[in-house]
Amino acid sequence: MLPTLCAGFPSPAEDFIEGALELPRWLVPNPPATFIWRVRGWCMKGAGIHDEDLAIVDRSLRPASGAVVVAVVNGEMSLKRLLMTGNRLSLTFDNPEMDEEFALEDLEEGLLWGVLLFSVRWHHVKARAASCDEPGAASSASSARRPSR
């Protein structure tokens, strides 16, 4: 590789360069347990998660109170905030317009599926449109599923 030659003013940050960031490894620290979902809906906008964002979810992590999780609620995959009070686990929306809370033991079917690591939002319209191969598709090296909100 050839060295670079500055054709303008040198960067004052040049002495602090740490090396290349390997984005896939940083976003997906545990590939076999990591899944990517496209978010549908606005129930988590208080957490900064919007419709059409990507949710990067790790199934190997143990959730803590306050974590955003993917849960199976009566057969539907859903992104919710997990609250733990004593021995009680409950799921809630993170949107002031949706003030519901579900206790896991009160649900016909309730299962914690994974923990949200990151959400990714496209800010450039053309880039987002070009990357959307199948809206709503989850992807992983080991499987693909269709999420619901």
Tab-separated table of N, CA and C in Angstrom:
chain	number	residue	atom	x	y	z
A	1	MET	N	0.843	-1.165	0.000
A	1	MET	CA	0.000	0.000	0.000
A	1	MET	C	0.897	1.241	0.000
A	2	LEU	N	0.540	2.240	-0.780
A	2	LEU	CA	1.318	3.473	-0.868
A	2	LEU	C	0.969	4.406	0.276
A	3	PRO	N	1.936	5.158	0.778
A	3	PRO	CA	1.620	6.156	1.801
A	3	PRO	C	0.814	7.286	1.178
A	4	THR	N	0.085	8.011	2.016
A	4	THR	CA	-0.722	9.125	1.517
A	4	THR	C	0.070	10.414	1.589
A	5	LEU	N	-0.293	11.352	0.772
A	5	LEU	CA	0.345	12.662	0.721
A	5	LEU	C	-0.737	13.708	0.896
A	6	CYS	N	-0.606	14.554	1.895
A	6	CYS	CA	-1.603	15.580	2.177
A	6	CYS	C	-1.553	16.670	1.108
A	7	ALA	N	-2.704	16.980	0.521
A	7	ALA	CA	-2.792	18.043	-0.482
A	7	ALA	C	-3.525	19.252	0.084
A	8	GLY	N	-3.741	19.282	1.374
A	8	GLY	CA	-4.424	20.391	2.048
A	8	GLY	C	-3.781	20.572	3.405
A	9	PHE	N	-4.576	20.965	4.383
A	9	PHE	CA	-4.065	21.128	5.739
A	9	PHE	C	-4.057	19.775	6.438
A	10	PRO	N	-3.004	19.451	7.173
A	10	PRO	CA	-2.973	18.184	7.911
A	10	PRO	C	-4.060	18.171	8.986
A	11	SER	N	-4.578	16.998	9.263
A	11	SER	CA	-5.609	16.861	10.282
A	11	SER	C	-4.975	16.878	11.665
A	12	PRO	N	-5.517	17.688	12.601
A	12	PRO	CA	-4.990	17.664	13.971
A	12	PRO	C	-5.266	16.328	14.668
A	13	ALA	N	-6.210	15.552	14.159
A	13	ALA	CA	-6.536	14.261	14.775
A	13	ALA	C	-5.675	13.127	14.238
A	14	GLU	N	-4.774	13.410	13.306
A	14	GLU	CA	-3.978	12.369	12.658
A	14	GLU	C	-3.172	11.533	13.647
A	15	ASP	N	-2.704	12.145	14.735
A	15	ASP	CA	-1.910	11.418	15.723
A	15	ASP	C	-2.755	10.473	16.573
A	16	PHE	N	-4.084	10.582	16.495
A	16	PHE	CA	-4.965	9.798	17.357
A	16	PHE	C	-5.705	8.692	16.609
A	17	ILE	N	-5.323	8.409	15.386
A	17	ILE	CA	-5.976	7.361	14.614
A	17	ILE	C	-5.646	6.010	15.244
A	18	GLU	N	-6.700	5.216	15.524
A	18	GLU	CA	-6.518	3.936	16.208
A	18	GLU	C	-6.541	2.744	15.273
A	19	GLY	N	-6.839	2.923	14.032
A	19	GLY	CA	-6.950	1.803	13.101
A	19	GLY	C	-8.362	1.705	12.567
A	20	ALA	N	-8.553	0.776	11.680
A	20	ALA	CA	-9.850	0.618	11.031
A	20	ALA	C	-10.861	-0.020	11.980
A	21	LEU	N	-12.067	0.475	11.931
A	21	LEU	CA	-13.166	-0.091	12.699
A	21	LEU	C	-13.798	-1.191	11.858
A	22	GLU	N	-13.844	-2.392	12.395
A	22	GLU	CA	-14.469	-3.506	11.691
A	22	GLU	C	-15.935	-3.542	12.095
A	23	LEU	N	-16.760	-2.800	11.356
A	23	LEU	CA	-18.156	-2.620	11.712
A	23	LEU	C	-18.928	-3.930	11.854
A	24	PRO	N	-18.824	-4.886	10.940
A	24	PRO	CA	-19.577	-6.131	11.142
A	24	PRO	C	-19.227	-6.837	12.459
A	25	ARG	N	-17.964	-6.889	12.811
A	25	ARG	CA	-17.552	-7.549	14.056
A	25	ARG	C	-18.021	-6.759	15.279
A	26	TRP	N	-18.049	-5.442	15.164
A	26	TRP	CA	-18.473	-4.589	16.271
A	26	TRP	C	-19.981	-4.693	16.480
A	27	LEU	N	-20.756	-4.707	15.394
A	27	LEU	CA	-22.212	-4.788	15.498
A	27	LEU	C	-22.701	-6.195	15.820
A	28	VAL	N	-21.937	-7.195	15.435
A	28	VAL	CA	-22.352	-8.587	15.620
A	28	VAL	C	-21.230	-9.337	16.339
A	29	PRO	N	-21.116	-9.161	17.664
A	29	PRO	CA	-20.023	-9.804	18.389
A	29	PRO	C	-20.173	-11.323	18.503
A	30	ASN	N	-21.389	-11.846	18.362
A	30	ASN	CA	-21.633	-13.283	18.480
A	30	ASN	C	-22.513	-13.732	17.306
A	31	PRO	N	-21.930	-13.907	16.118
A	31	PRO	CA	-22.731	-14.167	14.910
A	31	PRO	C	-23.750	-15.305	14.998
A	32	PRO	N	-23.440	-16.465	15.591
A	32	PRO	CA	-24.453	-17.530	15.598
A	32	PRO	C	-25.720	-17.165	16.381
A	33	ALA	N	-25.602	-16.250	17.340
A	33	ALA	CA	-26.747	-15.897	18.183
A	33	ALA	C	-27.340	-14.536	17.831
A	34	THR	N	-26.865	-13.912	16.767
A	34	THR	CA	-27.297	-12.558	16.429
A	34	THR	C	-28.216	-12.576	15.215
A	35	PHE	N	-29.318	-11.853	15.339
A	35	PHE	CA	-30.325	-11.768	14.289
A	35	PHE	C	-30.618	-10.303	14.015
A	36	ILE	N	-30.969	-9.998	12.776
A	36	ILE	CA	-31.302	-8.628	12.394
A	36	ILE	C	-32.753	-8.611	11.931
A	37	TRP	N	-33.529	-7.704	12.516
A	37	TRP	CA	-34.952	-7.565	12.211
A	37	TRP	C	-35.207	-6.147	11.715
A	38	ARG	N	-36.189	-5.984	10.855
A	38	ARG	CA	-36.647	-4.653	10.473
A	38	ARG	C	-37.836	-4.319	11.372
A	39	VAL	N	-37.791	-3.173	12.026
A	39	VAL	CA	-38.837	-2.751	12.957
A	39	VAL	C	-40.047	-2.259	12.170
A	40	ARG	N	-41.223	-2.663	12.609
A	40	ARG	CA	-42.480	-2.173	12.053
A	40	ARG	C	-43.270	-1.537	13.190
A	41	GLY	N	-43.607	-0.271	13.059
A	41	GLY	CA	-44.422	0.394	14.065
A	41	GLY	C	-43.629	1.373	14.913
A	42	TRP	N	-44.350	2.016	15.805
A	42	TRP	CA	-43.797	3.116	16.601
A	42	TRP	C	-43.872	2.867	18.105
A	43	CYS	N	-44.110	1.632	18.539
A	43	CYS	CA	-44.315	1.394	19.971
A	43	CYS	C	-43.044	1.593	20.802
A	44	MET	N	-41.872	1.718	20.162
A	44	MET	CA	-40.626	1.897	20.912
A	44	MET	C	-39.955	3.237	20.614
A	45	LYS	N	-40.734	4.217	20.145
A	45	LYS	CA	-40.114	5.492	19.771
A	45	LYS	C	-39.505	6.223	20.966
A	46	GLY	N	-39.975	5.968	22.176
A	46	GLY	CA	-39.378	6.568	23.366
A	46	GLY	C	-37.958	6.071	23.617
A	47	ALA	N	-37.640	4.907	23.075
A	47	ALA	CA	-36.283	4.350	23.175
A	47	ALA	C	-35.440	4.764	21.977
A	48	GLY	N	-36.023	5.598	21.093
A	48	GLY	CA	-35.295	6.039	19.908
A	48	GLY	C	-35.325	5.026	18.778
A	49	ILE	N	-36.255	4.075	18.845
A	49	ILE	CA	-36.375	3.045	17.815
A	49	ILE	C	-37.612	3.365	16.991
A	50	HIS	N	-37.409	3.574	15.690
A	50	HIS	CA	-38.479	4.031	14.809
A	50	HIS	C	-38.864	2.969	13.796
A	51	ASP	N	-40.021	3.168	13.180
A	51	ASP	CA	-40.477	2.326	12.088
A	51	ASP	C	-39.407	2.294	10.999
A	52	GLU	N	-39.106	1.124	10.475
A	52	GLU	CA	-38.106	0.893	9.423
A	52	GLU	C	-36.664	0.777	9.942
A	53	ASP	N	-36.401	1.036	11.228
A	53	ASP	CA	-35.050	0.842	11.760
A	53	ASP	C	-34.698	-0.643	11.710
A	54	LEU	N	-33.418	-0.930	11.795
A	54	LEU	CA	-32.965	-2.309	11.932
A	54	LEU	C	-32.695	-2.566	13.409
A	55	ALA	N	-33.142	-3.706	13.904
A	55	ALA	CA	-32.898	-4.112	15.285
A	55	ALA	C	-31.905	-5.270	15.251
A	56	ILE	N	-30.769	-5.097	15.903
A	56	ILE	CA	-29.748	-6.143	15.975
A	56	ILE	C	-29.886	-6.792	17.350
A	57	VAL	N	-30.269	-8.066	17.348
A	57	VAL	CA	-30.693	-8.769	18.557
A	57	VAL	C	-29.786	-9.967	18.808
A	58	ASP	N	-29.366	-10.134	20.070
A	58	ASP	CA	-28.514	-11.258	20.460
A	58	ASP	C	-29.311	-12.193	21.367
A	59	ARG	N	-29.450	-13.435	20.950
A	59	ARG	CA	-30.205	-14.423	21.732
A	59	ARG	C	-29.402	-14.989	22.897
A	60	SER	N	-28.091	-14.790	22.927
A	60	SER	CA	-27.268	-15.409	23.967
A	60	SER	C	-27.179	-14.566	25.234
A	61	LEU	N	-27.661	-13.337	25.195
A	61	LEU	CA	-27.533	-12.448	26.350
A	61	LEU	C	-28.674	-12.643	27.338
A	62	ARG	N	-28.356	-12.479	28.607
A	62	ARG	CA	-29.372	-12.515	29.659
A	62	ARG	C	-29.891	-11.091	29.832
A	63	PRO	N	-31.194	-10.874	29.709
A	63	PRO	CA	-31.717	-9.503	29.798
A	63	PRO	C	-31.728	-8.985	31.228
A	64	ALA	N	-31.527	-7.690	31.356
A	64	ALA	CA	-31.610	-7.005	32.647
A	64	ALA	C	-32.863	-6.141	32.643
A	65	SER	N	-33.307	-5.747	33.809
A	65	SER	CA	-34.456	-4.853	33.894
A	65	SER	C	-34.149	-3.560	33.151
A	66	GLY	N	-35.082	-3.126	32.333
A	66	GLY	CA	-34.896	-1.919	31.538
A	66	GLY	C	-34.380	-2.187	30.139
A	67	ALA	N	-33.964	-3.430	29.863
A	67	ALA	CA	-33.452	-3.773	28.532
A	67	ALA	C	-34.591	-3.778	27.522
A	68	VAL	N	-34.253	-3.474	26.280
A	68	VAL	CA	-35.200	-3.650	25.183
A	68	VAL	C	-34.989	-5.069	24.672
A	69	VAL	N	-36.084	-5.810	24.579
A	69	VAL	CA	-36.006	-7.223	24.218
A	69	VAL	C	-36.959	-7.539	23.070
A	70	VAL	N	-36.666	-8.637	22.393
A	70	VAL	CA	-37.635	-9.238	21.485
A	70	VAL	C	-38.318	-10.322	22.304
A	71	ALA	N	-39.641	-10.275	22.332
A	71	ALA	CA	-40.420	-11.254	23.078
A	71	ALA	C	-41.465	-11.864	22.153
A	72	VAL	N	-41.812	-13.102	22.445
A	72	VAL	CA	-42.938	-13.733	21.767
A	72	VAL	C	-44.137	-13.494	22.674
A	73	VAL	N	-45.099	-12.727	22.181
A	73	VAL	CA	-46.302	-12.402	22.949
A	73	VAL	C	-47.488	-13.011	22.209
A	74	ASN	N	-48.046	-14.092	22.784
A	74	ASN	CA	-49.178	-14.794	22.175
A	74	ASN	C	-48.917	-15.133	20.710
A	75	GLY	N	-47.729	-15.652	20.444
A	75	GLY	CA	-47.383	-16.116	19.109
A	75	GLY	C	-46.800	-15.070	18.182
A	76	GLU	N	-46.729	-13.827	18.593
A	76	GLU	CA	-46.216	-12.739	17.750
A	76	GLU	C	-44.881	-12.239	18.292
A	77	MET	N	-43.914	-12.032	17.397
A	77	MET	CA	-42.628	-11.439	17.788
A	77	MET	C	-42.843	-9.947	17.991
A	78	SER	N	-42.307	-9.408	19.090
A	78	SER	CA	-42.564	-8.017	19.432
A	78	SER	C	-41.365	-7.416	20.153
A	79	LEU	N	-41.094	-6.152	19.881
A	79	LEU	CA	-40.014	-5.422	20.547
A	79	LEU	C	-40.624	-4.669	21.719
A	80	LYS	N	-40.125	-4.913	22.934
A	80	LYS	CA	-40.689	-4.303	24.140
A	80	LYS	C	-39.572	-3.981	25.127
A	81	ARG	N	-39.908	-3.167	26.126
A	81	ARG	CA	-39.014	-2.881	27.250
A	81	ARG	C	-39.342	-3.895	28.341
A	82	LEU	N	-38.316	-4.529	28.916
A	82	LEU	CA	-38.490	-5.512	29.984
A	82	LEU	C	-38.341	-4.821	31.331
A	83	LEU	N	-39.308	-5.053	32.209
A	83	LEU	CA	-39.243	-4.521	33.571
A	83	LEU	C	-39.269	-5.684	34.549
A	84	MET	N	-38.387	-5.646	35.539
A	84	MET	CA	-38.347	-6.685	36.564
A	84	MET	C	-38.606	-6.026	37.910
A	85	THR	N	-39.675	-6.477	38.580
A	85	THR	CA	-40.007	-5.981	39.907
A	85	THR	C	-40.136	-7.195	40.813
A	86	GLY	N	-39.153	-7.403	41.682
A	86	GLY	CA	-39.140	-8.616	42.491
A	86	GLY	C	-39.036	-9.827	41.580
A	87	ASN	N	-40.004	-10.750	41.706
A	87	ASN	CA	-40.034	-11.938	40.847
A	87	ASN	C	-40.928	-11.756	39.628
A	88	ARG	N	-41.471	-10.580	39.447
A	88	ARG	CA	-42.403	-10.328	38.346
A	88	ARG	C	-41.678	-9.740	37.136
A	89	LEU	N	-41.880	-10.368	35.976
A	89	LEU	CA	-41.364	-9.868	34.702
A	89	LEU	C	-42.528	-9.288	33.919
A	90	SER	N	-42.351	-8.073	33.424
A	90	SER	CA	-43.396	-7.490	32.592
A	90	SER	C	-42.781	-6.806	31.387
A	91	LEU	N	-43.600	-6.656	30.360
A	91	LEU	CA	-43.202	-6.021	29.110
A	91	LEU	C	-44.038	-4.771	28.931
A	92	THR	N	-43.404	-3.727	28.420
A	92	THR	CA	-44.121	-2.480	28.205
A	92	THR	C	-43.671	-1.842	26.905
A	93	PHE	N	-44.540	-1.000	26.359
A	93	PHE	CA	-44.179	-0.193	25.203
A	93	PHE	C	-43.302	0.947	25.686
A	94	ASP	N	-42.503	1.512	24.829
A	94	ASP	CA	-41.725	2.702	25.175
A	94	ASP	C	-42.238	3.849	24.309
A	95	ASN	N	-43.518	4.151	24.532
A	95	ASN	CA	-44.209	5.194	23.789
A	95	ASN	C	-45.300	5.735	24.707
A	96	PRO	N	-45.260	7.035	25.035
A	96	PRO	CA	-46.248	7.589	25.968
A	96	PRO	C	-47.693	7.459	25.479
A	97	GLU	N	-47.896	7.281	24.187
A	97	GLU	CA	-49.249	7.123	23.647
A	97	GLU	C	-49.778	5.701	23.839
A	98	MET	N	-48.915	4.780	24.223
A	98	MET	CA	-49.300	3.376	24.404
A	98	MET	C	-48.897	2.971	25.812
A	99	ASP	N	-49.815	3.079	26.745
A	99	ASP	CA	-49.497	2.917	28.158
A	99	ASP	C	-49.931	1.549	28.689
A	100	GLU	N	-49.551	0.482	27.999
A	100	GLU	CA	-49.906	-0.861	28.451
A	100	GLU	C	-48.680	-1.561	29.018
A	101	GLU	N	-48.940	-2.446	29.969
A	101	GLU	CA	-47.886	-3.285	30.529
A	101	GLU	C	-48.432	-4.703	30.609
A	102	PHE	N	-47.619	-5.670	30.210
A	102	PHE	CA	-48.039	-7.065	30.203
A	102	PHE	C	-47.144	-7.846	31.149
A	103	ALA	N	-47.735	-8.509	32.155
A	103	ALA	CA	-46.956	-9.416	32.998
A	103	ALA	C	-46.767	-10.712	32.220
A	104	LEU	N	-45.544	-11.204	32.159
A	104	LEU	CA	-45.274	-12.420	31.390
A	104	LEU	C	-46.124	-13.602	31.867
A	105	GLU	N	-46.333	-13.721	33.187
A	105	GLU	CA	-47.106	-14.870	33.683
A	105	GLU	C	-48.593	-14.766	33.330
A	106	ASP	N	-49.085	-13.564	33.004
A	106	ASP	CA	-50.496	-13.391	32.640
A	106	ASP	C	-50.767	-13.658	31.161
A	107	LEU	N	-49.729	-13.764	30.372
A	107	LEU	CA	-49.911	-13.983	28.939
A	107	LEU	C	-50.175	-15.454	28.648
A	108	GLU	N	-50.987	-15.709	27.646
A	108	GLU	CA	-51.234	-17.084	27.213
A	108	GLU	C	-49.921	-17.728	26.782
A	109	GLU	N	-49.132	-16.971	26.042
A	109	GLU	CA	-47.798	-17.411	25.635
A	109	GLU	C	-46.878	-16.204	25.729
A	110	GLY	N	-45.858	-16.289	26.560
A	110	GLY	CA	-44.891	-15.204	26.685
A	110	GLY	C	-43.495	-15.773	26.835
A	111	LEU	N	-42.584	-15.315	25.989
A	111	LEU	CA	-41.232	-15.855	25.984
A	111	LEU	C	-40.261	-14.746	25.623
A	112	LEU	N	-39.190	-14.623	26.396
A	112	LEU	CA	-38.131	-13.681	26.033
A	112	LEU	C	-37.269	-14.360	24.983
A	113	TRP	N	-37.128	-13.719	23.824
A	113	TRP	CA	-36.457	-14.334	22.681
A	113	TRP	C	-35.022	-13.863	22.530
A	114	GLY	N	-34.752	-12.572	22.803
A	114	GLY	CA	-33.406	-12.029	22.653
A	114	GLY	C	-33.328	-10.605	23.173
A	115	VAL	N	-32.122	-10.085	23.247
A	115	VAL	CA	-31.869	-8.742	23.785
A	115	VAL	C	-31.371	-7.840	22.656
A	116	LEU	N	-31.939	-6.642	22.581
A	116	LEU	CA	-31.523	-5.679	21.565
A	116	LEU	C	-30.120	-5.171	21.873
A	117	LEU	N	-29.212	-5.309	20.907
A	117	LEU	CA	-27.866	-4.745	21.031
A	117	LEU	C	-27.831	-3.322	20.485
A	118	PHE	N	-28.336	-3.168	19.258
A	118	PHE	CA	-28.281	-1.881	18.560
A	118	PHE	C	-29.531	-1.720	17.718
A	119	SER	N	-29.863	-0.467	17.457
A	119	SER	CA	-30.809	-0.184	16.381
A	119	SER	C	-30.078	0.708	15.392
A	120	VAL	N	-30.380	0.517	14.127
A	120	VAL	CA	-29.702	1.247	13.062
A	120	VAL	C	-30.768	1.955	12.240
A	121	ARG	N	-30.572	3.230	12.004
A	121	ARG	CA	-31.527	4.015	11.221
A	121	ARG	C	-30.829	4.597	10.012
A	122	TRP	N	-31.442	4.434	8.850
A	122	TRP	CA	-30.940	5.049	7.630
A	122	TRP	C	-31.316	6.520	7.643
A	123	HIS	N	-30.373	7.381	7.301
A	123	HIS	CA	-30.643	8.814	7.211
A	123	HIS	C	-30.620	9.296	5.775
A	124	HIS	N	-30.092	8.518	4.880
A	124	HIS	CA	-30.030	8.883	3.473
A	124	HIS	C	-31.082	8.059	2.738
A	125	VAL	N	-32.062	8.718	2.149
A	125	VAL	CA	-33.206	8.029	1.563
A	125	VAL	C	-32.800	7.040	0.476
A	126	LYS	N	-31.918	7.432	-0.439
A	126	LYS	CA	-31.515	6.524	-1.519
A	126	LYS	C	-30.775	5.309	-0.974
A	127	ALA	N	-29.939	5.497	0.027
A	127	ALA	CA	-29.202	4.373	0.604
A	127	ALA	C	-30.169	3.388	1.243
A	128	ARG	N	-31.179	3.896	1.959
A	128	ARG	CA	-32.151	3.014	2.603
A	128	ARG	C	-32.931	2.231	1.562
A	129	ALA	N	-33.406	2.899	0.521
A	129	ALA	CA	-34.195	2.230	-0.515
A	129	ALA	C	-33.378	1.149	-1.212
A	130	ALA	N	-32.111	1.405	-1.447
A	130	ALA	CA	-31.257	0.436	-2.137
A	130	ALA	C	-30.970	-0.781	-1.274
A	131	SER	N	-30.991	-0.635	0.045
A	131	SER	CA	-30.616	-1.735	0.929
A	131	SER	C	-31.787	-2.611	1.321
A	132	CYS	N	-32.991	-2.169	1.104
A	132	CYS	CA	-34.174	-2.900	1.567
A	132	CYS	C	-34.534	-3.989	0.576
A	133	ASP	N	-34.001	-5.187	0.791
A	133	ASP	CA	-34.315	-6.261	-0.140
A	133	ASP	C	-35.683	-6.863	0.149
A	134	GLU	N	-35.989	-7.163	1.411
A	134	GLU	CA	-37.310	-7.652	1.767
A	134	GLU	C	-37.682	-7.074	3.115
A	135	PRO	N	-38.530	-6.034	3.145
A	135	PRO	CA	-38.914	-5.439	4.417
A	135	PRO	C	-39.519	-6.486	5.339
A	136	GLY	N	-39.129	-6.414	6.613
A	136	GLY	CA	-39.681	-7.318	7.601
A	136	GLY	C	-38.953	-8.635	7.722
A	137	ALA	N	-37.877	-8.821	7.006
A	137	ALA	CA	-37.171	-10.099	7.067
A	137	ALA	C	-36.090	-10.054	8.125
A	138	ALA	N	-36.014	-11.090	8.916
A	138	ALA	CA	-34.913	-11.233	9.866
A	138	ALA	C	-33.815	-11.982	9.148
A	139	SER	N	-32.583	-11.725	9.534
A	139	SER	CA	-31.516	-12.477	8.891
A	139	SER	C	-30.488	-12.913	9.910
A	140	SER	N	-29.908	-14.055	9.659
A	140	SER	CA	-28.839	-14.600	10.479
A	140	SER	C	-28.100	-15.597	9.610
A	141	ALA	N	-26.943	-15.962	10.058
A	141	ALA	CA	-26.200	-16.978	9.313
A	141	ALA	C	-26.933	-18.316	9.362
A	142	SER	N	-27.760	-18.517	10.404
A	142	SER	CA	-28.366	-19.831	10.569
A	142	SER	C	-29.848	-19.905	10.229
A	143	SER	N	-30.566	-18.779	10.129
A	143	SER	CA	-31.993	-18.879	9.818
A	143	SER	C	-32.556	-17.544	9.383
A	144	ALA	N	-33.780	-17.572	8.906
A	144	ALA	CA	-34.500	-16.355	8.532
A	144	ALA	C	-35.944	-16.518	8.973
A	145	ARG	N	-36.478	-15.492	9.607
A	145	ARG	CA	-37.861	-15.510	10.079
A	145	ARG	C	-38.505	-14.178	9.742
A	146	ARG	N	-39.827	-14.139	9.706
A	146	ARG	CA	-40.552	-12.893	9.471
A	146	ARG	C	-41.059	-12.373	10.806
A	147	PRO	N	-40.666	-11.151	11.204
A	147	PRO	CA	-41.146	-10.595	12.471
A	147	PRO	C	-42.502	-9.923	12.313
A	148	SER	N	-43.175	-9.754	13.432
A	148	SER	CA	-44.387	-8.941	13.520
A	148	SER	C	-44.159	-7.930	14.609
A	149	ARG	N	-44.961	-6.891	14.625
A	149	ARG	CA	-44.764	-5.942	15.706
A	149	ARG	C	-45.537	-6.348	16.916
